[in-house]
Amino acid sequence: MDLYADIIIDISHSKLDQTFQYRIPPELAGMLEPGDVVELPFGNSNRLVKGYVLRVSRELSCPPEKLKTIARRVNESRGTESKLISLALWMRDYYGSTTIQALRTVLPFRNTVPEKKKKRVVLAADLQTAEQELETFRKKHQTARARLLEALLEEPVLPQEVVTGTLRITKPVLQSLEEKGLIRCETEQVYRTPAILQKLRSEAENRLEITAAEVVETPVTGFALSEEQQAAVDAVSQSMDEGYKEFLLHGVTGSGKTAVYMELIARTLGQGKQAILLIPEISLTYQNVVRFYHAFGDRISILHSRLTQAERYDQFERAKMGDIDVMIGPRSALFTPFEHLGLIIIDEEHEPSYKSESTPRYDARETARKRAELEKSILVLGSATPSLESYYAAERGMSTLLSMQNRPTGGSLAKVTVVDMRNELREGNSSILSRALTEKLRDTLERGEQSMLFLNRRGYAGFVLCRSCGHVMKCPHCDVSLSLHEGGRLVCHYCGYERPALHKCPKCGSPFIGGFKAGTQQIEAVVAELFPKARILRMDADTTRGKDGHAEILRAFGHHEADILVGTQMIVKGHDFPGVALVGALAADMSLNVSDFRAAERTYQLLVQAAGRAGRGEIPGEVVIQTYQPDHYAITCSASQSYEPFYEQEIDYRTLSGYPPTGSMMTVHCAAADEEQLKQAAAYLARFASHVASKYQAAVMGPSREPVSKIKDIYRMAIYIRHKDGQVLTAVKNYMEQYIGMNSGFSDILINFER
Ligand code: ADP
Ligand code: ZN
Ligand code: ZN
C-alpha cells in the first residue's frame, strides 16, 4: 500500500498555509518522520527543492495524476527548523490546533515582514587607478562620474541614499562605473534592534566597550557567588553535555537566582552553545535588562510585546545567523531558533503568564520541557514559590530540586504580622486599613522609609463574603467560591450551579454579607487623608496605560521620589526596591475566593512575593497581612514564608478533588458573539464530550460561564474534563476536534483547549 507525505516547502517564505502531498518512494517507506527534510520535484520545471515532512498517511488527498514522488531524504536533516517543526506538531497534538496555527506560533514568518536592506556604494578600484580615472572624467566633463569618484576617494563606503540623493548620481552612471570595476554596489541586511538595546549600546559605547572576550574572562556578576549559589551552579553544570535534564531552583526571594542564571548562561556560551531565558514581561524592566547587558553585551537580544512584528522577526533572524547567543523574553522567546540550544531557564516559573491564551493554548513550561528533550538541552525552572506542578515533578524525581534558603546580601526575611479583619470590625474599625497597619505606616513615614500597599485584586469582581465571620459562599458541588452576578445571583463557574441573592450570613446570621469592593483609588484616598504630607504613587491598569507609565512609576519609586506606592499585584512582581521597609497586603485573602482550583496557590504565591519586597536593602522589613481567614493555610504558610507545609496541604486538596497535578484537567473554552448560539453549541459539545468521556470514566463538568463571562461583547463558556491520566484527555480531545470539524454548527464558535 502506498504511503503519502504532507510536505511544507520552505518555511521562511510565504505560502505557509499551503501543504503539498507527495508519494513516499518504497525505499523510504517507514523511514520518514514529521520534521524530516526531503528533496522533491516542484513546480512546472520540476526543479528539486527542499521541503519538510509534516505528516505521513495512507490517505490520498489530491488527484493521483498530480501526485509526484519524493526524490530523497536529506541526511543530517535534524536542524533547528526540523526540531521546531516537531515541536509545533507536538503542540498541535497535545493542546489541539490546526497544523498552521501551531507552525505560526513556533516559526517566524517572513511573508508579512519585509526584509530591511541597506544599499551602499563601495570604491572597488585601488587609489591610484581611481585618481587616474577621476582626471579622465574631469577632462571629458563627465561631471557626475567625477563627483562620485571624488566623494568615494574621501569616504570609500557611501550609503546609497547619499549617492542618489545628495550626489544626484543616476542608475546608468552607477552601472557603467561598476562595469568598469571602479565601484561596487552592495546590499547589506540590517536588523532592527529593540529600542532598549539600542539605548544600552550607545551608553556602552560612550563609557566602556563590552566585548565578548571580556565577558568570558570576568565573573559575570561582579561578585563571588555564595555557597548555595555555587552549589546550584555546580549541580547544573555537571549535567551539561549529558542531554536533556531538568532542575527546579527553589530559592527564597532575594536569594540571588539571577546570579545563578547568569553564571549558567556564561558556562553555556563557553561551550559554544546558546541560551534562552524566559522572564515574565512585567519583570522585563530596564533595570533587569541592564544587568544582562553588562554581563553579555551585544550577544543578547530581547523580545517583548511592544516590539513590532518586524523587530521580533529580526531578533529570530539574528539568532539563526549566530549574531546573538542569549535571548531574553516572555513565553514566545522559547521559540528562538538557536542552532545549538544548550540551556532554557524559566524564571518565576509559577507565573500564570506562561500560559498562552490563543490557539494552541500552550504552557511555556511543558513546551520548554519538550523543546529541551528535542534539543538535548538543560531546563532550569526557578521560583521562590514553585507551582504545584513543578514541585510535584521534582518530588517524583522528574526533575532535580536545588534549594537556596538564604539571602547573600545578609538581609533576613521580613517579620510578618497577620491581622484578623473580623476583629477590626468587631472592635469598631470599619476602615480598609487595620489599626496595626496604620501605626506601622506612620512609623515608617516618620523614619523616612518607604512602604508598599498592595491590593490583591484577583477575584475582585467576585465572591460574597461575610465581614463578621469571614464565611465565603461556596459551590456545594465543586469546592470553589461562588461568584456574584447581576441581581445578586451567585454562580459556580465550574458546574453552572446557581442560587439567589443572600441577605444574611447562613453561618452567623450577620447582615454584613455582600460582594467585597475596594479599589486602589479608594485606598490612595484613605491613605492621603490619614497622612496628608506623604508622597503617594499609584500603580494599576489605569495609571500604567501610557507607553512607559509602568516603568516611569517604578523608576520614580526606586529613586525615592515617593513614600508610599499603592497598587495591584503588578507592584509585587520581581522588583528590587532596597528602600522599602513595610509591605501591607490589603484583603490578602481576596484571591482565595476566586472560583479557581488554583486560588490557594495563587494567594500563597502573591503574598510570599509581596513579603519578599520588604527588607531587601539594609533596612529590616516588615509585612502586614490583612485577612478574613487568618487560619487558612495559604495565609499562615505565607506568613511564615515556608513552602513545604503549604505544598503538603495543597497537594492533599488536589489529590482528594482530582485536580492537577495529581489528576489531569482540560478546559474547553468556547466563545461566540451570539449568546444563544454559544449556549446551544456548548451544550451539544458537552453532551458529546460526556458520551466519549464515559467510555474512559472521565468526568465532564459544565458547560458554564467563564469567570469573565463576556469580553468585548464576545460571550465565553467553558467545559471541564477531568481524569487521572492526561493521555485519556488527549484521546477525548481528539474525538472532540473531529466532531467539531464535521459539524458546521460550530463554525461560528471559537473553540480551544487548555490543559
Ligand atoms: P531573586 O531573584 O532570587 O529574588 P536577585 O537575583 O534579585 O534575587 O538578588 C537579590 C539581590 O542580591 C540583588 O541585588 C543581587 O545583586 C544580590 N546578590 C545576588 N547574589 C549575590 C552575591 N553572591 N553576593 C552579593 N550580592 C548578591
Ligand atoms: Zn457570617
Ligand atoms: Zn460547582
PDB file of N, CA and C and ligand atoms in Angstrom, residues 475 477-478 480 492 494-497, ligand 3:
ATOM      1  N   CYS A 475     -19.585  26.680  46.222  1.00  0.00           N
ATOM      2  CA  CYS A 475     -20.436  25.759  45.476  1.00  0.00           C
ATOM      3  C   CYS A 475     -20.522  24.438  46.229  1.00  0.00           C
ATOM      4  N   HIS A 477     -20.998  21.673  45.028  1.00  0.00           N
ATOM      5  CA  HIS A 477     -20.517  20.562  44.196  1.00  0.00           C
ATOM      6  C   HIS A 477     -19.033  20.615  43.871  1.00  0.00           C
ATOM      7  N   CYS A 478     -18.452  21.807  43.916  1.00  0.00           N
ATOM      8  CA  CYS A 478     -17.109  21.932  43.345  1.00  0.00           C
ATOM      9  C   CYS A 478     -16.028  22.416  44.297  1.00  0.00           C
ATOM     10  N   VAL A 480     -15.274  25.386  45.220  1.00  0.00           N
ATOM     11  CA  VAL A 480     -14.704  26.687  44.843  1.00  0.00           C
ATOM     12  C   VAL A 480     -15.759  27.740  45.180  1.00  0.00           C
ATOM     13  N   CYS A 492     -21.623  29.246  40.192  1.00  0.00           N
ATOM     14  CA  CYS A 492     -20.377  28.474  40.181  1.00  0.00           C
ATOM     15  C   CYS A 492     -19.851  28.416  38.750  1.00  0.00           C
ATOM     16  N   TYR A 494     -17.540  26.436  37.555  1.00  0.00           N
ATOM     17  CA  TYR A 494     -17.178  25.136  37.019  1.00  0.00           C
ATOM     18  C   TYR A 494     -18.407  24.379  36.563  1.00  0.00           C
ATOM     19  N   CYS A 495     -19.432  24.253  37.454  1.00  0.00           N
ATOM     20  CA  CYS A 495     -20.541  23.363  37.099  1.00  0.00           C
ATOM     21  C   CYS A 495     -21.790  24.115  36.696  1.00  0.00           C
ATOM     22  N   GLY A 496     -21.830  25.421  36.898  1.00  0.00           N
ATOM     23  CA  GLY A 496     -23.006  26.173  36.497  1.00  0.00           C
ATOM     24  C   GLY A 496     -24.064  26.287  37.596  1.00  0.00           C
ATOM     25  N   TYR A 497     -23.816  25.695  38.769  1.00  0.00           N
ATOM     26  CA  TYR A 497     -24.756  25.818  39.895  1.00  0.00           C
ATOM     27  C   TYR A 497     -25.061  27.285  40.184  1.00  0.00           C
TER      28      TYR A 497
HETATM   29 ZN    ZN B   3     -19.960  23.889  41.130  1.00  0.00          ZN
END
